[in-house]
XYZ file of C-alpha atoms in Angstrom:
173
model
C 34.039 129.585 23.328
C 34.125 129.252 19.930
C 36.958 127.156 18.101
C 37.795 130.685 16.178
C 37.863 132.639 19.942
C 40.139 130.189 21.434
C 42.343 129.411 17.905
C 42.563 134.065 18.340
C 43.649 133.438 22.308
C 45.818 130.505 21.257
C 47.827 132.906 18.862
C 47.862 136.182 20.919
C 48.826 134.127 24.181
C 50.835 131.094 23.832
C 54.321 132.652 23.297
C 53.877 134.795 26.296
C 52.454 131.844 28.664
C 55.431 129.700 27.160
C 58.116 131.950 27.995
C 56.873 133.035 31.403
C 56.847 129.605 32.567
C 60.266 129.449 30.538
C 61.659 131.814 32.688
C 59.890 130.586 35.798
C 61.567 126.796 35.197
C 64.431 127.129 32.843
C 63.144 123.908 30.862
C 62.168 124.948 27.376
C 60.135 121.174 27.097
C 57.991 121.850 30.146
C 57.442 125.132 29.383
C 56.168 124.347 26.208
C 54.127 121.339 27.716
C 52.333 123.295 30.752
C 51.676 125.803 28.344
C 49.693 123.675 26.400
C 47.882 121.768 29.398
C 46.757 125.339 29.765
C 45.356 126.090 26.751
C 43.858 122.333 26.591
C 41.775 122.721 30.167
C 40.364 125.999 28.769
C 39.504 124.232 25.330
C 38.503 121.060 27.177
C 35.963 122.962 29.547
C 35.247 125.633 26.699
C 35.319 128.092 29.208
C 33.629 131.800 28.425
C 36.352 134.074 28.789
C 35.713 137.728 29.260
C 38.397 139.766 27.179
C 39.819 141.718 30.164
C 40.142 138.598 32.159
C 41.628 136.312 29.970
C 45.448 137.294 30.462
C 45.410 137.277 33.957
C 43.241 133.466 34.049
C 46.071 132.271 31.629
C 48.819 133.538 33.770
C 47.739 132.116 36.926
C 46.827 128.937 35.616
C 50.020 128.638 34.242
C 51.543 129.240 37.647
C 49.048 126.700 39.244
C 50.322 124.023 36.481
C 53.931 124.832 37.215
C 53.585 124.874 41.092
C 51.566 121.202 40.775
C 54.356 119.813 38.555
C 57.472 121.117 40.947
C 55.292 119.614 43.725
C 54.757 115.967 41.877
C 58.735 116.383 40.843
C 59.342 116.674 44.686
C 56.840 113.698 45.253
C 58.967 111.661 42.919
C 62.202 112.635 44.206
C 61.119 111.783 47.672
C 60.318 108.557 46.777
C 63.021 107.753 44.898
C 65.432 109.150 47.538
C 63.864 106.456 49.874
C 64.701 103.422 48.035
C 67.358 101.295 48.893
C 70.605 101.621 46.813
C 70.537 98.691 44.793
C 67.496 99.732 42.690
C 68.946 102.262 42.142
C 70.864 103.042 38.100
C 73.164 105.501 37.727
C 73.328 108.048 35.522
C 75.056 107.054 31.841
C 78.568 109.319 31.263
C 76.977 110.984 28.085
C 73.596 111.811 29.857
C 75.652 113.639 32.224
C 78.045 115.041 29.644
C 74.539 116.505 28.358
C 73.235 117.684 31.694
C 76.549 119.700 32.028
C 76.502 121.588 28.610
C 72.559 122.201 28.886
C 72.962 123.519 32.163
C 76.209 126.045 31.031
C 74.008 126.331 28.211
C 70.986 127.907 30.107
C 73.007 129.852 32.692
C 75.020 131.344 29.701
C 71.353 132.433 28.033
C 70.181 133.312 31.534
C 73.207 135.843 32.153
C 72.509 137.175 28.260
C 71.370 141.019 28.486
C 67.328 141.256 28.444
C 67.352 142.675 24.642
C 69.505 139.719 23.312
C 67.910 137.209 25.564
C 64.262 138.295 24.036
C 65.682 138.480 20.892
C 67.475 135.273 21.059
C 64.327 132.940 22.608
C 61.978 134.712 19.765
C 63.884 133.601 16.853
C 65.480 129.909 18.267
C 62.470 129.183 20.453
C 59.274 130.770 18.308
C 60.590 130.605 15.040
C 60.385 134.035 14.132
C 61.920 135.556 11.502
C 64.428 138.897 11.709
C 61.686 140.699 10.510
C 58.567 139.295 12.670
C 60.580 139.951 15.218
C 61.547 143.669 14.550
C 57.970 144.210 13.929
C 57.211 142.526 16.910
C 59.532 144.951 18.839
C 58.878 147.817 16.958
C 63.106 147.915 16.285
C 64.847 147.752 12.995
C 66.182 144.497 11.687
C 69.895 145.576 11.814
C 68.962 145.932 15.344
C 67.853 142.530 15.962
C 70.387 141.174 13.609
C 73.001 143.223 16.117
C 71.467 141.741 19.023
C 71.565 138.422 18.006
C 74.777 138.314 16.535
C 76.041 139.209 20.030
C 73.843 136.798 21.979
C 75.184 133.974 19.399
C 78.878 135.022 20.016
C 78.216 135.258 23.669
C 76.764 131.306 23.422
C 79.769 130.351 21.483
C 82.180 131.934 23.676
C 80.929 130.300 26.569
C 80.011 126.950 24.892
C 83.631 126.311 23.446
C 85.200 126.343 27.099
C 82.912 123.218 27.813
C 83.062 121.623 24.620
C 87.203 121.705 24.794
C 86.847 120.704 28.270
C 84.693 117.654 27.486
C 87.014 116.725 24.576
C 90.120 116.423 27.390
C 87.884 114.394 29.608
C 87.171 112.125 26.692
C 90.732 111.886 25.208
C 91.716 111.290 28.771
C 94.277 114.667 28.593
């Protein structure tokens, strides 16, 4: 495989691996990371890829790189679940002041409709522009502009509730 061939795969599938393993994990870090152990292995090996093959390899080594990582995650939590208590840290108050508002955040983007959702990840999480993305989706751009201005409300909406909630917790109210 050339370095052109695989910089043309890189391009036409990286977005697609990275939110499939998104959506498969909820982590937009590890996504982005297993993605690219992907696309390393394949450039690492400089495998020959036939052209109707190449989507399907991708996507199933994806899956195999997700699967080994929730199975090394599970290794680690095992093992840490074994040792006594008093090696044990806990958690800081802001780290799980974090964990709380990235998890509402996620199952508020998780219960966005598909349209906004798409919309939403290709512009915060690809960097796309209103109009990359309305030619990506063949839509206008006051459609996109629609779609996101509802996803963002939908975000805030939710968002505020634990914000304002936090802010009691902290002010001790």
């Amino acid at each position: 495989m050339t370095k052109e061939e695989f910089q043309a795969c890189f391009d036409k599938y990286f977005d697609a691996i990275r939110n499939y393993l998104y959506y498969r994990s909820g982590d937009t870090e590890l996504a982005t990371d297993l993605a690219q152990d992907v696309f390393m292995k394949i450039w690492e090996k400089k495998m020959v890829l036939e052209n109707g093959r190449i989507k399907g390899l991708l996507y199933k080594m994806a899956s195999d790189n997700f699967i080994s990582h929730i199975r090394k995650v599970k290794v680690k939590n095992d093992y840490l679940q074994s040792m006594p208590l008093a090696f044990k840290t806990e958690p800081s108050e802001s780290s799980m002041d974090y964990d709380v508002l990235k998890s509402r955040y996620e199952k508020i983007l998780s219960a966005l409709p598909e349209k906004q959702r798409v919309v939403f990840l290709m512009s915060r999480m690809n960097g796309l522009t209103y109009q990359e993305i309305a030619e990506r989706l063949t839509i206008s751009v006051k459609a996109v502009e629609k779609r996101m201005r509802n996803a963002l409300g939908q975000l805030r909406t939710g968002l505020q509730v634990s914000i304002l909630l936090l802010c009691f917790y902290f002010l001790g109210l």
